[in-house]
Each structure stands twice: as structure tokens, then as C-alpha cells.
CSV table of C-alpha atoms and ligand atoms in Angstrom, one decimal:
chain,number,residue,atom,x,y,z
W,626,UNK,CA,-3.5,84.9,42.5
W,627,UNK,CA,-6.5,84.8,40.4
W,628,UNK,CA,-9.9,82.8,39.9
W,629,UNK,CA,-10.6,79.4,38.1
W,630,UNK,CA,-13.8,78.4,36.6
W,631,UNK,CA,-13.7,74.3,37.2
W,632,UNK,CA,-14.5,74.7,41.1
W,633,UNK,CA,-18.3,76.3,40.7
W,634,UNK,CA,-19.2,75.9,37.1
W,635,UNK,CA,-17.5,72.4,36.0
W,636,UNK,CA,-17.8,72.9,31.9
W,637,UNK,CA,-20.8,75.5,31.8
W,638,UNK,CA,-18.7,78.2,31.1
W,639,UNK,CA,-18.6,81.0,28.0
W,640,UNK,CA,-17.5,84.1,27.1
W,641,UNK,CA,-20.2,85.9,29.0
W,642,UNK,CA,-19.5,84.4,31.9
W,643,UNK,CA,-15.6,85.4,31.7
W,644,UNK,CA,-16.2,89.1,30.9
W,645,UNK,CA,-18.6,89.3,33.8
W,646,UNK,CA,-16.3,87.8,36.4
W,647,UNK,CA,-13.6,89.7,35.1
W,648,UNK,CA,-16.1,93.2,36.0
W,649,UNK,CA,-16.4,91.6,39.3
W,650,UNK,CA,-12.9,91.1,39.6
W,651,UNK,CA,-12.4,94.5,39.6
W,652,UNK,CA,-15.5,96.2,41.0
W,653,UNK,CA,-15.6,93.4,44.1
W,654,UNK,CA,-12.0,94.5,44.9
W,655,UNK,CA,-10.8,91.4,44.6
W,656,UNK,CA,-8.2,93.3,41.6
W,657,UNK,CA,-7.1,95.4,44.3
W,658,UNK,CA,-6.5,92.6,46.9
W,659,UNK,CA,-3.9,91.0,44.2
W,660,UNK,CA,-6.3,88.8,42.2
W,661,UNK,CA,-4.6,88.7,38.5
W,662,UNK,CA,-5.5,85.5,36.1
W,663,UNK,CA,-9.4,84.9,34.8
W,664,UNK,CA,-8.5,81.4,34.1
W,665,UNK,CA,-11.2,78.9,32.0
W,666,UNK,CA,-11.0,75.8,32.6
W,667,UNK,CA,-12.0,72.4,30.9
W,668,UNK,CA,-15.3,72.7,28.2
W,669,UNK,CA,-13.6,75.7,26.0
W,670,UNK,CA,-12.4,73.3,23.3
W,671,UNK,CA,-14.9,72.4,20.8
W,672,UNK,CA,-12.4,70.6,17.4
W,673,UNK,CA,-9.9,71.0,15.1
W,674,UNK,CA,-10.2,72.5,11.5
W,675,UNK,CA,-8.3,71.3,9.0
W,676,UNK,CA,-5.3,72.6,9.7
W,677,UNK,CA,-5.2,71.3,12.9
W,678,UNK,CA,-5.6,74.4,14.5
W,679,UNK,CA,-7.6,74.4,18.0
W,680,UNK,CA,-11.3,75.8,18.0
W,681,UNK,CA,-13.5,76.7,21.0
W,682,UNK,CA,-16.6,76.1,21.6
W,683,UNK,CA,-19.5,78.5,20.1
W,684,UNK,CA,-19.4,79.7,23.6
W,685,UNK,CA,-16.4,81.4,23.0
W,686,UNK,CA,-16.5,83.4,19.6
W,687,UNK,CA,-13.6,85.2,19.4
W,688,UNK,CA,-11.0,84.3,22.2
W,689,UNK,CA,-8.7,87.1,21.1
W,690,UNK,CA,-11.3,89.9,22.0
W,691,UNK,CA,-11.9,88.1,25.1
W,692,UNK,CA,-8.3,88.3,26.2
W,693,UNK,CA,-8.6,91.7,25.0
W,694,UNK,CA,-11.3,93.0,27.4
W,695,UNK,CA,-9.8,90.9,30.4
W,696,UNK,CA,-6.5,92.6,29.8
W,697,UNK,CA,-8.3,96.4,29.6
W,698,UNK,CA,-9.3,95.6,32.9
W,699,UNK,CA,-5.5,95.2,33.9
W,700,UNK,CA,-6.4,91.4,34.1
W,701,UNK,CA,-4.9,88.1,32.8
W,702,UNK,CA,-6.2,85.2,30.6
W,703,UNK,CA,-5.6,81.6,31.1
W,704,UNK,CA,-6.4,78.7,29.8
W,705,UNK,CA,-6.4,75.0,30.2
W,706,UNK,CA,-5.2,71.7,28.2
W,707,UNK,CA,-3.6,68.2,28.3
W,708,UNK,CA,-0.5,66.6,27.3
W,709,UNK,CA,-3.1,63.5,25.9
W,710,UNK,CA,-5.1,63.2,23.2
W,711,UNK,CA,-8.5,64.3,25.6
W,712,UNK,CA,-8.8,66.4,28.8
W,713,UNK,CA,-10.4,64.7,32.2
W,714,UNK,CA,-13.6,66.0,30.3
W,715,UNK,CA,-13.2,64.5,27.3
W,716,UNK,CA,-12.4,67.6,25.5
W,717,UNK,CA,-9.6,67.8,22.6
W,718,UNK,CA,-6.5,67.8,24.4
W,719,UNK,CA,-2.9,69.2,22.7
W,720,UNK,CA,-1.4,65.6,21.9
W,721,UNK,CA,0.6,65.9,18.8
W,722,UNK,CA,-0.3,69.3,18.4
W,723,UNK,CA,2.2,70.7,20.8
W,724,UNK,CA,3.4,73.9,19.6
W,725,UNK,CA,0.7,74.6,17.1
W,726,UNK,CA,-1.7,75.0,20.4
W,727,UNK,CA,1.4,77.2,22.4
W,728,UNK,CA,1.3,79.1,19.3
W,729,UNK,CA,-2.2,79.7,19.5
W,730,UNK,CA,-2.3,80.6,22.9
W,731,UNK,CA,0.1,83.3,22.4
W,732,UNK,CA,-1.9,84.4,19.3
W,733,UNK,CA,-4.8,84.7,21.4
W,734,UNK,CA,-2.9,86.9,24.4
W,735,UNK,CA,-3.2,84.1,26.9
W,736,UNK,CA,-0.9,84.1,30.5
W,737,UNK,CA,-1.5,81.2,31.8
W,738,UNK,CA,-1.6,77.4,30.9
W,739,UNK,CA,-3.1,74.9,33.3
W,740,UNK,CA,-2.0,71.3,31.6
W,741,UNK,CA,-3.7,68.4,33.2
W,742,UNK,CA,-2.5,65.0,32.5
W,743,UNK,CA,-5.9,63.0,32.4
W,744,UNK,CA,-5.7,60.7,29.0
W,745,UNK,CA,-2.2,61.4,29.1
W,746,UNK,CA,-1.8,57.8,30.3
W,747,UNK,CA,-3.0,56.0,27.2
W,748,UNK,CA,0.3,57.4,25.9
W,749,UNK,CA,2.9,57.8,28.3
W,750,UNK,CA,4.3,56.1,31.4
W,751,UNK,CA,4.7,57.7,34.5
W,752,UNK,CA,8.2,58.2,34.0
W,753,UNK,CA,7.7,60.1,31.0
W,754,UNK,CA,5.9,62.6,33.0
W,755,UNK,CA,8.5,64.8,32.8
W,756,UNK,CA,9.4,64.9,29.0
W,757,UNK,CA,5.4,65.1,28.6
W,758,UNK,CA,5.3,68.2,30.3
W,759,UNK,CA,8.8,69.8,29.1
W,760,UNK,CA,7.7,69.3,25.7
W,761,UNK,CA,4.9,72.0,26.6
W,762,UNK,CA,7.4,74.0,28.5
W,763,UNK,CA,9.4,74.7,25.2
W,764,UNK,CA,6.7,75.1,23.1
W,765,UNK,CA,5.3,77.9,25.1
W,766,UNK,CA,8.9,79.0,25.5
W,767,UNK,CA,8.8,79.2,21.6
W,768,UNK,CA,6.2,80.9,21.1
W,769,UNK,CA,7.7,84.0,22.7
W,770,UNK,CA,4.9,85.3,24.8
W,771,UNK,CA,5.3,85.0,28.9
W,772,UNK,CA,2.9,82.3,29.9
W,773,UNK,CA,2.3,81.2,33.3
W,774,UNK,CA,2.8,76.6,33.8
W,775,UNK,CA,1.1,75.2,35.8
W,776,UNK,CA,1.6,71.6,35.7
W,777,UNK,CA,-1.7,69.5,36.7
W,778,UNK,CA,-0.3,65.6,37.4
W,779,UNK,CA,-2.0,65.2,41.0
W,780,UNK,CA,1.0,65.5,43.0
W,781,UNK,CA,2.4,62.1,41.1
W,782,UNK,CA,6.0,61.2,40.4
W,783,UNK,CA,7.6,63.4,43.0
W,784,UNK,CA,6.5,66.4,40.5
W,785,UNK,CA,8.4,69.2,43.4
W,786,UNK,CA,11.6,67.4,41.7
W,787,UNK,CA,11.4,68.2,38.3
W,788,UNK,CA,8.4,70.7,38.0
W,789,UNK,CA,10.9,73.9,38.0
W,790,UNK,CA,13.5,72.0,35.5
W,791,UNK,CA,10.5,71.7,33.1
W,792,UNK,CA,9.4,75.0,33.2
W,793,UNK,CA,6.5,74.4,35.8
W,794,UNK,CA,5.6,77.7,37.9
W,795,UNK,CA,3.6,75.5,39.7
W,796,UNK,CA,2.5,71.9,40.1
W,797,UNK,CA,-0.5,70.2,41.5
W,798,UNK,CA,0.6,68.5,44.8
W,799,UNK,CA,-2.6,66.6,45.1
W,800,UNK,CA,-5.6,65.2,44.3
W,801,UNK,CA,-8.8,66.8,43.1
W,802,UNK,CA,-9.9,69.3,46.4
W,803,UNK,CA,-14.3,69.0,47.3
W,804,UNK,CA,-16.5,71.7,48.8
W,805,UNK,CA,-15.9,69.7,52.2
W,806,UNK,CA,-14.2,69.9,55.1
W,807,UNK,CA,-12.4,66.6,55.3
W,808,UNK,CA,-11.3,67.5,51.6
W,809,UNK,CA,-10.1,70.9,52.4
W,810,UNK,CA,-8.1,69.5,55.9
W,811,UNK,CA,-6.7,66.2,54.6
W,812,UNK,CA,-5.1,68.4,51.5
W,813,UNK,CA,-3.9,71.3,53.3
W,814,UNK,CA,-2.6,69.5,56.5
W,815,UNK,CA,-1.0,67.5,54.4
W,816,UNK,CA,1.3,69.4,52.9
W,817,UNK,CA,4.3,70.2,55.7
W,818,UNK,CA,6.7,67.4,53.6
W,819,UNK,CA,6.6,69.8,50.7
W,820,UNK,CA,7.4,73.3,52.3
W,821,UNK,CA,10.9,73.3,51.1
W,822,UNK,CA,10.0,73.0,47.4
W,823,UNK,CA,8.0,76.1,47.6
W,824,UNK,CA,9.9,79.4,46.4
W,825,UNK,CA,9.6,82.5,44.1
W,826,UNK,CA,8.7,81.5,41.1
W,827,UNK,CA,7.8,77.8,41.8
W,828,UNK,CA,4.8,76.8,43.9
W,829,UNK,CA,3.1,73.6,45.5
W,830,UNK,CA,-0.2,74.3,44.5
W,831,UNK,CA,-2.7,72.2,47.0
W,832,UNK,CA,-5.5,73.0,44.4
W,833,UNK,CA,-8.1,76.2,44.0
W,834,UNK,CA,-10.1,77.3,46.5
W,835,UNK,CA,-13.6,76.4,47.3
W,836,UNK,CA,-14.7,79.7,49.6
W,837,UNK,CA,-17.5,80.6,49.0
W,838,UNK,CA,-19.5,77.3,47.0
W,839,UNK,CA,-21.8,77.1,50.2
W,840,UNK,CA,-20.5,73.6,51.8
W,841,UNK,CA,-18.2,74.9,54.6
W,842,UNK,CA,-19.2,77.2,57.6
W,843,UNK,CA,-17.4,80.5,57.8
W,844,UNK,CA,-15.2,79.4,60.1
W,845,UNK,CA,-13.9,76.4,57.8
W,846,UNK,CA,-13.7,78.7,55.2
W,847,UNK,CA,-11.6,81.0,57.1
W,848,UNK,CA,-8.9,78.3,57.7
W,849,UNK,CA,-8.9,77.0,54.1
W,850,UNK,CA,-8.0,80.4,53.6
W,851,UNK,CA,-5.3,80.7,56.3
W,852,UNK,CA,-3.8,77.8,55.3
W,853,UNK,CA,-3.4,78.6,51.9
W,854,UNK,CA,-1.6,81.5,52.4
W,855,UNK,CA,0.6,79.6,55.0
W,856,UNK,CA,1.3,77.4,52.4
W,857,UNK,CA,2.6,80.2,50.2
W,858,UNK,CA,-0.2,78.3,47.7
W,859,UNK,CA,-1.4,79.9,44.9
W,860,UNK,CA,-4.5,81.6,45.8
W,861,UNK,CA,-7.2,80.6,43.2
W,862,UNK,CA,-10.8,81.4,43.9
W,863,UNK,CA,-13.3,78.6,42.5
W,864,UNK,CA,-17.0,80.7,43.6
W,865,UNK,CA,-19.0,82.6,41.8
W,866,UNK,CA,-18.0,86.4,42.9
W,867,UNK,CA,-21.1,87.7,41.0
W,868,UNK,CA,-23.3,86.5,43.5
W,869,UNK,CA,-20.7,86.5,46.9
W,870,UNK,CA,-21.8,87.6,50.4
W,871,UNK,CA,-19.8,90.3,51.9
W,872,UNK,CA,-18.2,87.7,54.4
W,873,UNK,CA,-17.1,85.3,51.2
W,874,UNK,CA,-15.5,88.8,50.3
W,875,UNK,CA,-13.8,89.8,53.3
W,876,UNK,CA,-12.2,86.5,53.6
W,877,UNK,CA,-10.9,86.0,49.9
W,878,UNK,CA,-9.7,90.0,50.6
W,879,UNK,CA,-8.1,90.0,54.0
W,880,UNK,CA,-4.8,92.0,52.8
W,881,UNK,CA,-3.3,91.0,55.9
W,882,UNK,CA,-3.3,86.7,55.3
W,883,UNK,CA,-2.8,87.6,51.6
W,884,UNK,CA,0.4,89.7,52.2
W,885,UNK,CA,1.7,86.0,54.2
W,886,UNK,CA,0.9,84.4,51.3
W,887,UNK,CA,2.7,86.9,49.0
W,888,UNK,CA,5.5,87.0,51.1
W,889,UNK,CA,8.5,87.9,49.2
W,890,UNK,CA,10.8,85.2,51.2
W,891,UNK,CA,8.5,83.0,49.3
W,892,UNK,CA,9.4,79.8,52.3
W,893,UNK,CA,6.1,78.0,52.8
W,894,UNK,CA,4.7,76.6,56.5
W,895,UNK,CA,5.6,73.8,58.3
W,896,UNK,CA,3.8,72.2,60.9
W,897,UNK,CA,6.1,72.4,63.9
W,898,UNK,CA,3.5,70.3,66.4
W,899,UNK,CA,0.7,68.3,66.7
W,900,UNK,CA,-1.6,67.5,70.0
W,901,UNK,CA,-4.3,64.8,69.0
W,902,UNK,CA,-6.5,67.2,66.8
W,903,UNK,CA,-4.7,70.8,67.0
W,904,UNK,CA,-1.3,71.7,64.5
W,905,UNK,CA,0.8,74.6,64.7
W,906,UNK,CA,2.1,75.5,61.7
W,907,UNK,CA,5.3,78.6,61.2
W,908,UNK,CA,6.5,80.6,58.0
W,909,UNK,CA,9.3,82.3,58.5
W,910,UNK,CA,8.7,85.6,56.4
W,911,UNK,CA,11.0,88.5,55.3
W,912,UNK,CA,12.3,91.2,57.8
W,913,UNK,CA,12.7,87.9,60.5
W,914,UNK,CA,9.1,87.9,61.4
W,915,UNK,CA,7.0,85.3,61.7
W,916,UNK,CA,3.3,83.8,60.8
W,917,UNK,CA,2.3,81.0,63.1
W,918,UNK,CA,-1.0,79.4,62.4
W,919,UNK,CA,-2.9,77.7,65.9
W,920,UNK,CA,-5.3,75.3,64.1
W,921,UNK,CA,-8.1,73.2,65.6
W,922,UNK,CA,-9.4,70.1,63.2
W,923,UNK,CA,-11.5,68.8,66.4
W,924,UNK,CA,-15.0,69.0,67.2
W,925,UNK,CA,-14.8,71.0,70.3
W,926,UNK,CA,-13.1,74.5,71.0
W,927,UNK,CA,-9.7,73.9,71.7
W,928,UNK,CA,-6.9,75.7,73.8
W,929,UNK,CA,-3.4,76.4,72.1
W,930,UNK,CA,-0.1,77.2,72.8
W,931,UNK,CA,3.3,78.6,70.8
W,932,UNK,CA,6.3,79.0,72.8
W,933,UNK,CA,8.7,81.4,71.2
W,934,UNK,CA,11.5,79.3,72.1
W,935,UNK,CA,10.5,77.3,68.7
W,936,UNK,CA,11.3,80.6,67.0
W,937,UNK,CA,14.7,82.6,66.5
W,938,UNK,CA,13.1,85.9,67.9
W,939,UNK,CA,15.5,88.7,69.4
W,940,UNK,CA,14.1,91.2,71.6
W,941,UNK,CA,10.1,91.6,72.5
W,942,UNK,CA,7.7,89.8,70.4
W,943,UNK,CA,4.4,91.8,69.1
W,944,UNK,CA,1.7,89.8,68.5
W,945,UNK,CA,-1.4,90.7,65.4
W,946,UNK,CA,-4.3,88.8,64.7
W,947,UNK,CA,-4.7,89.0,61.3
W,948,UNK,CA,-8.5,88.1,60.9
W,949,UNK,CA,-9.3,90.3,64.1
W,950,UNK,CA,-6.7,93.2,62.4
W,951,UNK,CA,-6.0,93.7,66.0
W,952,UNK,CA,-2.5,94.1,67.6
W,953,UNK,CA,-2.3,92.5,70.5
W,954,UNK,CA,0.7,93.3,71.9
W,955,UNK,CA,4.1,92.2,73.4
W,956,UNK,CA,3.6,88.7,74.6
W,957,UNK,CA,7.0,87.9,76.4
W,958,UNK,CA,7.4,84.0,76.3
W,959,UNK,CA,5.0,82.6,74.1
W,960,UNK,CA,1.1,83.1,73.3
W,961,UNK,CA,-1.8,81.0,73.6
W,962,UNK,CA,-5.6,81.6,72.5
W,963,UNK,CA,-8.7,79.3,72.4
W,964,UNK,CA,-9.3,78.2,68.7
W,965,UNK,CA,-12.8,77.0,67.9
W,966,UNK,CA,-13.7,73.6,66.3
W,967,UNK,CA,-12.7,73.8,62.4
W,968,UNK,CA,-11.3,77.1,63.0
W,969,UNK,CA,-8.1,78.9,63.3
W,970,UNK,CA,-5.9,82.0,64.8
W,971,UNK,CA,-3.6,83.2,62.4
W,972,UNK,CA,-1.0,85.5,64.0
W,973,UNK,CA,2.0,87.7,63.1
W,974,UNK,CA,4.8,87.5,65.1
W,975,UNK,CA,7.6,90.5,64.8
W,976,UNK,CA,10.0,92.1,67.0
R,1894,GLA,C1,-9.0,67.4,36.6
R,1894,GLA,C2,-8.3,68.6,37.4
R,1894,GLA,C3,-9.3,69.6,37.8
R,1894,GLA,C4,-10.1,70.1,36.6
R,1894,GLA,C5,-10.7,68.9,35.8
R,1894,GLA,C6,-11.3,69.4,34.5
R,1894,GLA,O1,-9.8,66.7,37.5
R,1894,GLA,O2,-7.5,68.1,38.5
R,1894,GLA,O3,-8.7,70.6,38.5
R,1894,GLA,O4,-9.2,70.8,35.8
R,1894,GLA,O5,-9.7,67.9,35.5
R,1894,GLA,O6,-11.8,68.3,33.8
């Protein structure tokens, strides 16, 4: 869990900026919820001296006291770079300079690698995706400081495969997620195939979030969110906390969907039916409960219904909404609830 800068501020991002959201971070509650990595993005890199050696940007002065003050605040530092010769933004990218950038990274106390293939293509062919993003892998591995992979390829080349054999944490599974509804849905509903990649350690990652950069309703954002954590995805906020409404907060904070996210089973949803526009979607979690998502992608409100036969439930099933924190009690054969357009019902189901 953490926050990325790419979603709201593309490459306009600096050292101020970083510091400030890691306050936030903290002061917001967002720490508190389980939010860990400050990661930047693409636009840090600026050239290489002569020693090949990576520089950022004047935007970022001194990237070891910036790790410094993000980790005083019992934060996290990431980072981001590619296995070509540029970035997707045209930035200096780690080509060639492999373990000379690993090694700066760990220099600088960073956690966290995105790696985004972009130019990568002007070098390599798609099968050599893998060998591309193991040779990364070891170099971080080398440079004998813990630093979270995340492999960024788009989803290509059946990455759920080899991702974990390359020392991916997590992989892109998709495409580049909008601030939009059909974005948001046609990732996220997408994603049942790849449930049983998911597990501790290794994640599908569907992309960041978009709650809160102003283009979905409340209620859209609220599913984004649900499904996210049904997902078991890696939750990544892409807004501008500074500046959040307390109902951008309360959804990117609801300790009740995060702890189905964080679920230590780490086994991600399926969807386990489909009726024209509605899904249900189940994640088995530890202790034999449940999290069942009713989702409604249609225009109008839309009545759904779980039968618990679907489930392996002993005894008497008790029934919480987890964005109305309200138990609702034992509900005998199944449960049904009326889900407005775009929106969801996100249940736990326990005996
Ligand atoms: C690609 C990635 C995005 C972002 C941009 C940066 O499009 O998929 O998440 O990192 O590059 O240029």
C-alpha cells in the first residue's frame, strides 16, 4: 500500500512535493490505515555524469535526504525506471547501466522499484521479457538493500508466469488505468482469470488508483476501491491527499475493505456470476470467512442475490457491510440487497 505520483501529477513532480505528501501521509491517517511507499514516478531523471552514474532532476537535490525524511516519518521511498534506453516519458532509462542504477538506489535508501518496459522494445523481443527484467531482479538483489519489484510490462507475455521467478513482487496485469469509469470497470472486471496468480508476496497489480482525481462519482469511486481490495491488488493512491475531501478520505481509509485487501490468505476474488450488467465476485479469506462483492455496472439500480450454497459455510452466516460498518446479522440461506448504478455492496460473510 502506498501512493504514486504518475496518476495526478504526470512528470511535475519535486522534492517538495514528496515531503509534503509524505506529511500528509501521516497527518491524513492514511499511515495509520496501512499506506507505506511515497513512490515518484517518471520525470525524476535528469542525465548521466561521467561516470555513468544516474542524476535527477534539479527538482530533486539531494535524493538521499529525501529518503531520509520519508523514512523519519516511518515511510518508504520508491522509485521508477526502465529496462530500455528511455522511459514512456522519454526520460534516461537503466539500459546498460543495470546495477550501477540498483546500486544507486540502495545508496539513496530507496524500497521500491517500479520498472516500466516502454523503449524497451527497440532492444528486446517479447520473449526476452523475462531475462530483461531478471537482469534487474539480480542487480537489486546485489546491491544488498530490500527493494520492493514491481514489474511494469502491461500485463504482456503471460507476466503471472514468470513475474515471481524473476523477482517481481508484483506485475502490471494491464494497460494504463484513466480517471473514468469504463477504464476503471473494464480493468478491474477483468481480472477473475488471474485470481490464482495472486499470493503473499506476489501480486496482480490492475494499476494505481484514481480516487479522488475528480472524474468518477462517489459511488464509482467506492467500487474502484472495493474491487481493488477484492482483488488482493496493491492499493496505490494516484490523488493529491493535500487537497482531499473527507469522503476521498474515508474511502481510501475504510479499515474494514482494506483489511480484505490485506488479508493474510493473500487468495484474490473471482467472479462467481454474471446477470447481464451485475457480477458477484468471492474471496475466500483466513479464519473460513468470506468477502463477496454484489456489483452493479448498469445504468439503473439493480437487485442482487448470493446464495450461500456457492460458499462452504458451516453453521449460521453473519452478515457486515463494510462501507455501512454495520452488522447485519444472521441471514440463513443467502442475502440479497439493491446495489445502485455504478455502485457496489461489499459484505463479510463469517460464521
Ligand atoms: C507507463 C506506465 C504508467 C506511468 C508512465 C510514466 O505508461 O504504465 O504507469 O509509469 O509510463 O511515463
Amino acid at each position: 500500500m502506498g501512493w504514486n505520483s504518475w496518476n495526478k501529477f504526470r512528470t511535475q513532480i519535486s522534492d517538495k512535493t514528496v515531503r509534503e505528501i509524505a506529511d500528509v501521509m501521516v497527518s491524513s491517517g492514511m499511515k495509520a490505515a496501512g499506506y507505506e511507499y511515497v513512490n515518484i514516478d517518471d520525470g525524476w531523471q535528469w542525465k548521466r555524469d561521467a561516470q555513468g552514474k544516474i542524476l535527477p532532476t534539479p527538482n530533486f537535490p539531494d535524493m538521499k535526504s529525501l529518503a531520509g525524511y520519508v523514512h523519519s516519518k516511518g515511510l518508504k521511498l520508491g522509485i521508477y525506471s526502465s529496462p530500455g534506453p528511455r522511459t514512456c516519458g522519454g526520460y534516461e532509462g537503466s539500459y546498460g547501466h543495470e546495477e550501477q542504477d540498483a546500486k544507486t538506489y540502495a545508496e539513496w535508501g530507496i524500497d521500491y522499484l517500479k520498472y516500466d518496459w516502454c523503449s524497451a522494445s527497440r532492444i528486446w523481443k517479447e520473449e526476452d521479457m523475462p531475462a530483461a527484467y531478471q537482469k534487474m531482479g539480480e542487480a537489486i538483489r546485489a546491491a544488498g538493500r530490500p527493494i520492493v519489484y514491481s514489474l511494469c510490462q502491461y500485463g504482456r507475455y503471460k507476466v503471472q508466469e514468470w513475474g515471481p521467478t524473476v523477482s517481481g513482487n508484483l506485475w502490471r496485469t494491464t494497460g494504463d488505468i484513466r480517471d473514468a469509469w469504463d477504464s476503471m470497470a473494464n480493468i478491474g472486471f477483468s481480472q477473475s482469470d488471474l485470481s490464482a496468480h495472486a499470493g503473499p508476496g506476489q501480486w496482480n497489480d490492475p494499476d494505481m488508483l484514481e480516487i479522488g482525481n475528480g472524474r468518477m462519482s462517489t459511488t464509482e469511486y467506492t467500487t474502484h476501491f472495493s474491487l481493488w481490495a477484492m482483488l488482493a491488488a496493491p492499493l496505490i493512491a494516484g490523488n493529491d491527499i493535500r487537497s482531499m475531501t473527507p469522503e476521498i478520505r474515508d474511502i481510501l481509509t475504510n479499515k474494514e475493505v482494506i483489511a480484505i485487501d490485506q488479508d493474510k490468505l493473500g487468495k484474490a476474488a473471482r467472479r462467481i456470476s454474471k446477470d447481464g450488467e451485475t457480477e458477484i465476485w468471492l474471496r475466500p479469506l483466513s479464519g473460513g470467512a468470506y468477502a463477496v462483492g454484489l456489483f452493479n455496472r448498469g445504468t439503473a439500480d439493480a437487485h442482487l442475490e448470493i446464495k450461500w450454497e456457492a460458499l462452504e459455510l458451516p453453521g449460521k452466516p453473519r452478515v457486515r457491510d463494510l462501507w455501512a460498518h454495520k452488522e447485519l446479522g444472521v441471514k440463513p440461506g443467502g442475502f440479497g440487497a439493491t446495489v445502485p448504478s455504478h455502485g457496489v455492496v461489499l459484505i463479510r460473510v463469517s460464521d
